[in-house]
């Protein structure tokens, strides 16, 4: 889902797909938020935070493939958040 957000897919479309595939999503999310003492965020705010945090990992925290060349993995969000 997060990669689709970075590609510009509408959050409402992704939300519908997620809930169709995981009908228990809302109950599980609410249980986890309560257990962790966290407030709920709007889908838009959660997506914005996710994209912002993921974009800040590069270039300093890019995992490398454990081979002879130790090449970096492809960035999750190569052009930065949308």
PDB file of N, CA and C in Angstrom:
ATOM      1  N   UNK A   1       0.824  -1.186   0.000  1.00  0.00           N
ATOM      2  CA  UNK A   1       0.000   0.000   0.000  1.00  0.00           C
ATOM      3  C   UNK A   1       0.876   1.261   0.000  1.00  0.00           C
ATOM      4  N   UNK A   2       1.935   1.290   0.788  1.00  0.00           N
ATOM      5  CA  UNK A   2       2.755   2.496   0.878  1.00  0.00           C
ATOM      6  C   UNK A   2       3.459   2.789  -0.432  1.00  0.00           C
ATOM      7  N   UNK A   3       3.845   1.760  -1.173  1.00  0.00           N
ATOM      8  CA  UNK A   3       4.462   2.021  -2.477  1.00  0.00           C
ATOM      9  C   UNK A   3       3.437   2.604  -3.442  1.00  0.00           C
ATOM     10  N   UNK A   4       2.208   2.139  -3.359  1.00  0.00           N
ATOM     11  CA  UNK A   4       1.152   2.675  -4.209  1.00  0.00           C
ATOM     12  C   UNK A   4       0.891   4.144  -3.890  1.00  0.00           C
ATOM     13  N   UNK A   5       0.984   4.510  -2.624  1.00  0.00           N
ATOM     14  CA  UNK A   5       0.825   5.920  -2.252  1.00  0.00           C
ATOM     15  C   UNK A   5       1.888   6.768  -2.916  1.00  0.00           C
ATOM     16  N   UNK A   6       3.113   6.285  -2.925  1.00  0.00           N
ATOM     17  CA  UNK A   6       4.210   7.036  -3.525  1.00  0.00           C
ATOM     18  C   UNK A   6       4.052   7.147  -5.032  1.00  0.00           C
ATOM     19  N   UNK A   7       3.317   6.226  -5.629  1.00  0.00           N
ATOM     20  CA  UNK A   7       3.096   6.259  -7.074  1.00  0.00           C
ATOM     21  C   UNK A   7       1.893   7.114  -7.450  1.00  0.00           C
ATOM     22  N   UNK A   8       1.220   7.685  -6.437  1.00  0.00           N
ATOM     23  CA  UNK A   8       0.131   8.598  -6.732  1.00  0.00           C
ATOM     24  C   UNK A   8      -1.263   7.992  -6.717  1.00  0.00           C
ATOM     25  N   UNK A   9      -1.408   6.749  -6.276  1.00  0.00           N
ATOM     26  CA  UNK A   9      -2.743   6.174  -6.190  1.00  0.00           C
ATOM     27  C   UNK A   9      -3.553   6.906  -5.127  1.00  0.00           C
ATOM     28  N   UNK A  10      -4.855   7.005  -5.336  1.00  0.00           N
ATOM     29  CA  UNK A  10      -5.738   7.695  -4.393  1.00  0.00           C
ATOM     30  C   UNK A  10      -5.868   6.889  -3.108  1.00  0.00           C
ATOM     31  N   UNK A  11      -5.798   7.582  -2.000  1.00  0.00           N
ATOM     32  CA  UNK A  11      -5.888   6.922  -0.697  1.00  0.00           C
ATOM     33  C   UNK A  11      -7.244   6.233  -0.525  1.00  0.00           C
ATOM     34  N   UNK A  12      -8.306   6.832  -1.059  1.00  0.00           N
ATOM     35  CA  UNK A  12      -9.638   6.229  -0.923  1.00  0.00           C
ATOM     36  C   UNK A  12      -9.712   4.893  -1.661  1.00  0.00           C
ATOM     37  N   UNK A  13      -9.061   4.793  -2.804  1.00  0.00           N
ATOM     38  CA  UNK A  13      -9.046   3.536  -3.552  1.00  0.00           C
ATOM     39  C   UNK A  13      -8.258   2.470  -2.804  1.00  0.00           C
ATOM     40  N   UNK A  14      -7.102   2.847  -2.289  1.00  0.00           N
ATOM     41  CA  UNK A  14      -6.282   1.904  -1.533  1.00  0.00           C
ATOM     42  C   UNK A  14      -6.984   1.465  -0.257  1.00  0.00           C
ATOM     43  N   UNK A  15      -7.682   2.410   0.377  1.00  0.00           N
ATOM     44  CA  UNK A  15      -8.426   2.115   1.596  1.00  0.00           C
ATOM     45  C   UNK A  15      -9.507   1.077   1.321  1.00  0.00           C
ATOM     46  N   UNK A  16     -10.227   1.241   0.242  1.00  0.00           N
ATOM     47  CA  UNK A  16     -11.279   0.283  -0.119  1.00  0.00           C
ATOM     48  C   UNK A  16     -10.701  -1.103  -0.358  1.00  0.00           C
ATOM     49  N   UNK A  17      -9.595  -1.155  -1.079  1.00  0.00           N
ATOM     50  CA  UNK A  17      -8.949  -2.441  -1.347  1.00  0.00           C
ATOM     51  C   UNK A  17      -8.469  -3.099  -0.059  1.00  0.00           C
ATOM     52  N   UNK A  18      -7.866  -2.313   0.831  1.00  0.00           N
ATOM     53  CA  UNK A  18      -7.363  -2.847   2.098  1.00  0.00           C
ATOM     54  C   UNK A  18      -8.489  -3.458   2.921  1.00  0.00           C
ATOM     55  N   UNK A  19      -9.577  -2.731   3.063  1.00  0.00           N
ATOM     56  CA  UNK A  19     -10.691  -3.224   3.869  1.00  0.00           C
ATOM     57  C   UNK A  19     -11.404  -4.406   3.222  1.00  0.00           C
ATOM     58  N   UNK A  20     -11.400  -4.464   1.906  1.00  0.00           N
ATOM     59  CA  UNK A  20     -11.985  -5.624   1.223  1.00  0.00           C
ATOM     60  C   UNK A  20     -11.146  -6.877   1.483  1.00  0.00           C
ATOM     61  N   UNK A  21      -9.829  -6.710   1.486  1.00  0.00           N
ATOM     62  CA  UNK A  21      -8.928  -7.838   1.734  1.00  0.00           C
ATOM     63  C   UNK A  21      -8.805  -8.197   3.210  1.00  0.00           C
ATOM     64  N   UNK A  22      -9.003  -7.204   4.084  1.00  0.00           N
ATOM     65  CA  UNK A  22      -8.827  -7.394   5.531  1.00  0.00           C
ATOM     66  C   UNK A  22      -9.994  -6.763   6.285  1.00  0.00           C
ATOM     67  N   UNK A  23     -11.136  -7.445   6.328  1.00  0.00           N
ATOM     68  CA  UNK A  23     -12.316  -6.858   6.970  1.00  0.00           C
ATOM     69  C   UNK A  23     -12.131  -6.577   8.465  1.00  0.00           C
ATOM     70  N   UNK A  24     -11.154  -7.185   9.088  1.00  0.00           N
ATOM     71  CA  UNK A  24     -10.897  -6.985  10.515  1.00  0.00           C
ATOM     72  C   UNK A  24      -9.962  -5.796  10.769  1.00  0.00           C
ATOM     73  N   UNK A  25      -9.567  -5.099   9.730  1.00  0.00           N
ATOM     74  CA  UNK A  25      -8.576  -4.033   9.852  1.00  0.00           C
ATOM     75  C   UNK A  25      -8.943  -2.978  10.890  1.00  0.00           C
ATOM     76  N   UNK A  26     -10.150  -2.444  10.836  1.00  0.00           N
ATOM     77  CA  UNK A  26     -10.538  -1.369  11.762  1.00  0.00           C
ATOM     78  C   UNK A  26     -10.481  -1.813  13.221  1.00  0.00           C
ATOM     79  N   UNK A  27     -10.985  -3.000  13.497  1.00  0.00           N
ATOM     80  CA  UNK A  27     -10.976  -3.501  14.879  1.00  0.00           C
ATOM     81  C   UNK A  27      -9.546  -3.719  15.369  1.00  0.00           C
ATOM     82  N   UNK A  28      -8.701  -4.293  14.527  1.00  0.00           N
ATOM     83  CA  UNK A  28      -7.299  -4.515  14.907  1.00  0.00           C
ATOM     84  C   UNK A  28      -6.560  -3.199  15.094  1.00  0.00           C
ATOM     85  N   UNK A  29      -6.774  -2.248  14.199  1.00  0.00           N
ATOM     86  CA  UNK A  29      -6.139  -0.926  14.321  1.00  0.00           C
ATOM     87  C   UNK A  29      -6.535  -0.266  15.630  1.00  0.00           C
ATOM     88  N   UNK A  30      -7.829  -0.283  15.928  1.00  0.00           N
ATOM     89  CA  UNK A  30      -8.310   0.347  17.161  1.00  0.00           C
ATOM     90  C   UNK A  30      -7.738  -0.334  18.397  1.00  0.00           C
ATOM     91  N   UNK A  31      -7.648  -1.669  18.367  1.00  0.00           N
ATOM     92  CA  UNK A  31      -7.081  -2.408  19.502  1.00  0.00           C
ATOM     93  C   UNK A  31      -5.617  -2.035  19.702  1.00  0.00           C
ATOM     94  N   UNK A  32      -4.857  -1.962  18.631  1.00  0.00           N
ATOM     95  CA  UNK A  32      -3.445  -1.608  18.734  1.00  0.00           C
ATOM     96  C   UNK A  32      -3.242  -0.167  19.191  1.00  0.00           C
ATOM     97  N   UNK A  33      -4.027   0.757  18.639  1.00  0.00           N
ATOM     98  CA  UNK A  33      -3.917   2.151  19.076  1.00  0.00           C
ATOM     99  C   UNK A  33      -4.191   2.274  20.572  1.00  0.00           C
ATOM    100  N   UNK A  34      -5.227   1.589  21.031  1.00  0.00           N
ATOM    101  CA  UNK A  34      -5.564   1.633  22.459  1.00  0.00           C
ATOM    102  C   UNK A  34      -4.438   1.026  23.308  1.00  0.00           C
ATOM    103  N   UNK A  35      -3.928  -0.127  22.878  1.00  0.00           N
ATOM    104  CA  UNK A  35      -2.867  -0.802  23.637  1.00  0.00           C
ATOM    105  C   UNK A  35      -1.602   0.047  23.712  1.00  0.00           C
ATOM    106  N   UNK A  36      -1.327   0.800  22.671  1.00  0.00           N
ATOM    107  CA  UNK A  36      -0.125   1.637  22.630  1.00  0.00           C
ATOM    108  C   UNK A  36      -0.360   3.045  23.156  1.00  0.00           C
ATOM    109  N   UNK A  37      -1.603   3.362  23.469  1.00  0.00           N
ATOM    110  CA  UNK A  37      -1.922   4.696  23.973  1.00  0.00           C
ATOM    111  C   UNK A  37      -1.751   5.783  22.931  1.00  0.00           C
ATOM    112  N   UNK A  38      -2.016   5.450  21.680  1.00  0.00           N
ATOM    113  CA  UNK A  38      -1.855   6.408  20.586  1.00  0.00           C
ATOM    114  C   UNK A  38      -3.196   6.930  20.101  1.00  0.00           C
ATOM    115  N   UNK A  39      -3.199   8.143  19.632  1.00  0.00           N
ATOM    116  CA  UNK A  39      -4.403   8.729  19.054  1.00  0.00           C
ATOM    117  C   UNK A  39      -4.507   8.309  17.592  1.00  0.00           C
ATOM    118  N   UNK A  40      -5.712   8.212  17.118  1.00  0.00           N
ATOM    119  CA  UNK A  40      -5.943   7.881  15.719  1.00  0.00           C
ATOM    120  C   UNK A  40      -5.631   9.085  14.836  1.00  0.00           C
ATOM    121  N   UNK A  41      -5.128   8.817  13.637  1.00  0.00           N
ATOM    122  CA  UNK A  41      -4.831   9.864  12.652  1.00  0.00           C
ATOM    123  C   UNK A  41      -5.765   9.687  11.462  1.00  0.00           C
ATOM    124  N   UNK A  42      -5.970  10.761  10.736  1.00  0.00           N
ATOM    125  CA  UNK A  42      -6.705  10.619   9.479  1.00  0.00           C
ATOM    126  C   UNK A  42      -5.821   9.830   8.514  1.00  0.00           C
ATOM    127  N   UNK A  43      -6.442   9.220   7.523  1.00  0.00           N
ATOM    128  CA  UNK A  43      -5.669   8.460   6.545  1.00  0.00           C
ATOM    129  C   UNK A  43      -4.667   9.362   5.824  1.00  0.00           C
ATOM    130  N   UNK A  44      -5.079  10.575   5.540  1.00  0.00           N
ATOM    131  CA  UNK A  44      -4.197  11.505   4.841  1.00  0.00           C
ATOM    132  C   UNK A  44      -2.978  11.862   5.686  1.00  0.00           C
ATOM    133  N   UNK A  45      -3.186  12.113   6.979  1.00  0.00           N
ATOM    134  CA  UNK A  45      -2.074  12.452   7.871  1.00  0.00           C
ATOM    135  C   UNK A  45      -1.136  11.254   8.047  1.00  0.00           C
ATOM    136  N   UNK A  46      -1.706  10.071   8.205  1.00  0.00           N
ATOM    137  CA  UNK A  46      -0.876   8.874   8.345  1.00  0.00           C
ATOM    138  C   UNK A  46      -0.032   8.653   7.094  1.00  0.00           C
ATOM    139  N   UNK A  47      -0.632   8.817   5.914  1.00  0.00           N
ATOM    140  CA  UNK A  47       0.099   8.638   4.657  1.00  0.00           C
ATOM    141  C   UNK A  47       1.194   9.685   4.520  1.00  0.00           C
ATOM    142  N   UNK A  48       0.897  10.929   4.855  1.00  0.00           N
ATOM    143  CA  UNK A  48       1.892  11.994   4.758  1.00  0.00           C
ATOM    144  C   UNK A  48       3.072  11.712   5.683  1.00  0.00           C
ATOM    145  N   UNK A  49       2.799  11.255   6.900  1.00  0.00           N
ATOM    146  CA  UNK A  49       3.881  10.939   7.838  1.00  0.00           C
ATOM    147  C   UNK A  49       4.725   9.774   7.333  1.00  0.00           C
ATOM    148  N   UNK A  50       4.060   8.733   6.816  1.00  0.00           N
ATOM    149  CA  UNK A  50       4.771   7.568   6.304  1.00  0.00           C
ATOM    150  C   UNK A  50       5.709   7.957   5.172  1.00  0.00           C
ATOM    151  N   UNK A  51       5.200   8.707   4.209  1.00  0.00           N
ATOM    152  CA  UNK A  51       6.021   9.101   3.072  1.00  0.00           C
ATOM    153  C   UNK A  51       7.167  10.015   3.498  1.00  0.00           C
ATOM    154  N   UNK A  52       6.903  10.897   4.435  1.00  0.00           N
ATOM    155  CA  UNK A  52       7.927  11.819   4.917  1.00  0.00           C
ATOM    156  C   UNK A  52       9.058  11.075   5.623  1.00  0.00           C
ATOM    157  N   UNK A  53       8.703  10.158   6.495  1.00  0.00           N
ATOM    158  CA  UNK A  53       9.714   9.402   7.241  1.00  0.00           C
ATOM    159  C   UNK A  53      10.510   8.493   6.302  1.00  0.00           C
ATOM    160  N   UNK A  54       9.828   7.835   5.388  1.00  0.00           N
ATOM    161  CA  UNK A  54      10.530   6.936   4.457  1.00  0.00           C
ATOM    162  C   UNK A  54      11.500   7.714   3.575  1.00  0.00           C
ATOM    163  N   UNK A  55      11.113   8.898   3.162  1.00  0.00           N
ATOM    164  CA  UNK A  55      11.981   9.700   2.299  1.00  0.00           C
ATOM    165  C   UNK A  55      13.240  10.151   3.030  1.00  0.00           C
ATOM    166  N   UNK A  56      13.180  10.303   4.340  1.00  0.00           N
ATOM    167  CA  UNK A  56      14.337  10.773   5.103  1.00  0.00           C
ATOM    168  C   UNK A  56      15.386   9.689   5.322  1.00  0.00           C
ATOM    169  N   UNK A  57      15.102   8.453   4.945  1.00  0.00           N
ATOM    170  CA  UNK A  57      16.082   7.387   5.163  1.00  0.00           C
ATOM    171  C   UNK A  57      17.207   7.427   4.149  1.00  0.00           C
ATOM    172  N   UNK A  58      16.977   8.021   3.002  1.00  0.00           N
ATOM    173  CA  UNK A  58      18.003   8.045   1.948  1.00  0.00           C
ATOM    174  C   UNK A  58      18.730   9.375   1.984  1.00  0.00           C
ATOM    175  N   UNK A  59      19.968   9.419   1.683  1.00  0.00           N
ATOM    176  CA  UNK A  59      20.822   8.309   1.252  1.00  0.00           C
ATOM    177  C   UNK A  59      21.583   7.656   2.399  1.00  0.00           C
ATOM    178  N   UNK A  60      21.428   8.138   3.609  1.00  0.00           N
ATOM    179  CA  UNK A  60      22.249   7.657   4.725  1.00  0.00           C
ATOM    180  C   UNK A  60      21.888   6.266   5.239  1.00  0.00           C
ATOM    181  N   UNK A  61      20.648   5.856   5.086  1.00  0.00           N
ATOM    182  CA  UNK A  61      20.205   4.577   5.651  1.00  0.00           C
ATOM    183  C   UNK A  61      19.606   3.682   4.586  1.00  0.00           C
ATOM    184  N   UNK A  62      20.354   3.444   3.545  1.00  0.00           N
ATOM    185  CA  UNK A  62      19.914   2.569   2.470  1.00  0.00           C
ATOM    186  C   UNK A  62      20.586   1.217   2.673  1.00  0.00           C
ATOM    187  N   UNK A  63      19.789   0.142   2.884  1.00  0.00           N
ATOM    188  CA  UNK A  63      20.393  -1.181   3.064  1.00  0.00           C
ATOM    189  C   UNK A  63      21.196  -1.598   1.841  1.00  0.00           C
ATOM    190  N   UNK A  64      22.187  -2.407   2.055  1.00  0.00           N
ATOM    191  CA  UNK A  64      23.037  -2.881   0.964  1.00  0.00           C
ATOM    192  C   UNK A  64      22.904  -4.396   0.837  1.00  0.00           C
ATOM    193  N   UNK A  65      22.987  -4.853  -0.388  1.00  0.00           N
ATOM    194  CA  UNK A  65      22.910  -6.280  -0.675  1.00  0.00           C
ATOM    195  C   UNK A  65      24.216  -6.929  -0.217  1.00  0.00           C
ATOM    196  N   UNK A  66      24.134  -7.991   0.583  1.00  0.00           N
ATOM    197  CA  UNK A  66      25.358  -8.634   1.077  1.00  0.00           C
ATOM    198  C   UNK A  66      26.000  -9.528   0.001  1.00  0.00           C
ATOM    199  N   UNK A  67      26.557  -8.905  -1.016  1.00  0.00           N
ATOM    200  CA  UNK A  67      27.278  -9.638  -2.048  1.00  0.00           C
ATOM    201  C   UNK A  67      28.671  -9.039  -2.190  1.00  0.00           C
ATOM    202  N   UNK A  68      29.377  -9.433  -3.205  1.00  0.00           N
ATOM    203  CA  UNK A  68      30.750  -8.946  -3.379  1.00  0.00           C
ATOM    204  C   UNK A  68      30.833  -7.443  -3.602  1.00  0.00           C
ATOM    205  N   UNK A  69      29.821  -6.877  -4.253  1.00  0.00           N
ATOM    206  CA  UNK A  69      29.851  -5.452  -4.569  1.00  0.00           C
ATOM    207  C   UNK A  69      29.168  -4.586  -3.520  1.00  0.00           C
ATOM    208  N   UNK A  70      28.403  -5.167  -2.630  1.00  0.00           N
ATOM    209  CA  UNK A  70      27.651  -4.449  -1.606  1.00  0.00           C
ATOM    210  C   UNK A  70      26.854  -3.284  -2.207  1.00  0.00           C
ATOM    211  N   UNK A  71      26.072  -3.596  -3.210  1.00  0.00           N
ATOM    212  CA  UNK A  71      25.276  -2.590  -3.891  1.00  0.00           C
ATOM    213  C   UNK A  71      24.066  -2.194  -3.034  1.00  0.00           C
ATOM    214  N   UNK A  72      23.653  -0.944  -3.116  1.00  0.00           N
ATOM    215  CA  UNK A  72      22.482  -0.518  -2.332  1.00  0.00           C
ATOM    216  C   UNK A  72      21.193  -1.070  -2.920  1.00  0.00           C
ATOM    217  N   UNK A  73      20.203  -1.284  -2.056  1.00  0.00           N
ATOM    218  CA  UNK A  73      18.870  -1.644  -2.504  1.00  0.00           C
ATOM    219  C   UNK A  73      18.272  -0.461  -3.259  1.00  0.00           C
ATOM    220  N   UNK A  74      17.296  -0.747  -4.082  1.00  0.00           N
ATOM    221  CA  UNK A  74      16.555   0.317  -4.757  1.00  0.00           C
ATOM    222  C   UNK A  74      15.799   1.117  -3.696  1.00  0.00           C
ATOM    223  N   UNK A  75      15.793   2.426  -3.804  1.00  0.00           N
ATOM    224  CA  UNK A  75      15.077   3.257  -2.840  1.00  0.00           C
ATOM    225  C   UNK A  75      13.579   3.026  -2.946  1.00  0.00           C
ATOM    226  N   UNK A  76      12.886   3.057  -1.811  1.00  0.00           N
ATOM    227  CA  UNK A  76      11.446   2.870  -1.818  1.00  0.00           C
ATOM    228  C   UNK A  76      10.743   4.010  -2.524  1.00  0.00           C
ATOM    229  N   UNK A  77      11.255   5.215  -2.333  1.00  0.00           N
ATOM    230  CA  UNK A  77      10.673   6.412  -2.920  1.00  0.00           C
ATOM    231  C   UNK A  77      11.786   7.177  -3.637  1.00  0.00           C
ATOM    232  N   UNK A  78      12.182   6.735  -4.826  1.00  0.00           N
ATOM    233  CA  UNK A  78      13.340   7.321  -5.480  1.00  0.00           C
ATOM    234  C   UNK A  78      13.243   8.824  -5.737  1.00  0.00           C
ATOM    235  N   UNK A  79      12.077   9.318  -6.006  1.00  0.00           N
ATOM    236  CA  UNK A  79      11.964  10.744  -6.305  1.00  0.00           C
ATOM    237  C   UNK A  79      11.443  11.554  -5.126  1.00  0.00           C
ATOM    238  N   UNK A  80      11.382  10.964  -3.957  1.00  0.00           N
ATOM    239  CA  UNK A  80      10.835  11.648  -2.781  1.00  0.00           C
ATOM    240  C   UNK A  80       9.341  11.484  -2.715  1.00  0.00           C
ATOM    241  N   UNK A  81       8.737  11.901  -1.619  1.00  0.00           N
ATOM    242  CA  UNK A  81       7.295  11.746  -1.446  1.00  0.00           C
ATOM    243  C   UNK A  81       6.532  12.576  -2.457  1.00  0.00           C
ATOM    244  N   UNK A  82       5.334  12.071  -2.797  1.00  0.00           N
ATOM    245  CA  UNK A  82       4.477  12.790  -3.762  1.00  0.00           C
ATOM    246  C   UNK A  82       3.878  14.015  -3.145  1.00  0.00           C
TER     247      UNK A  82
END
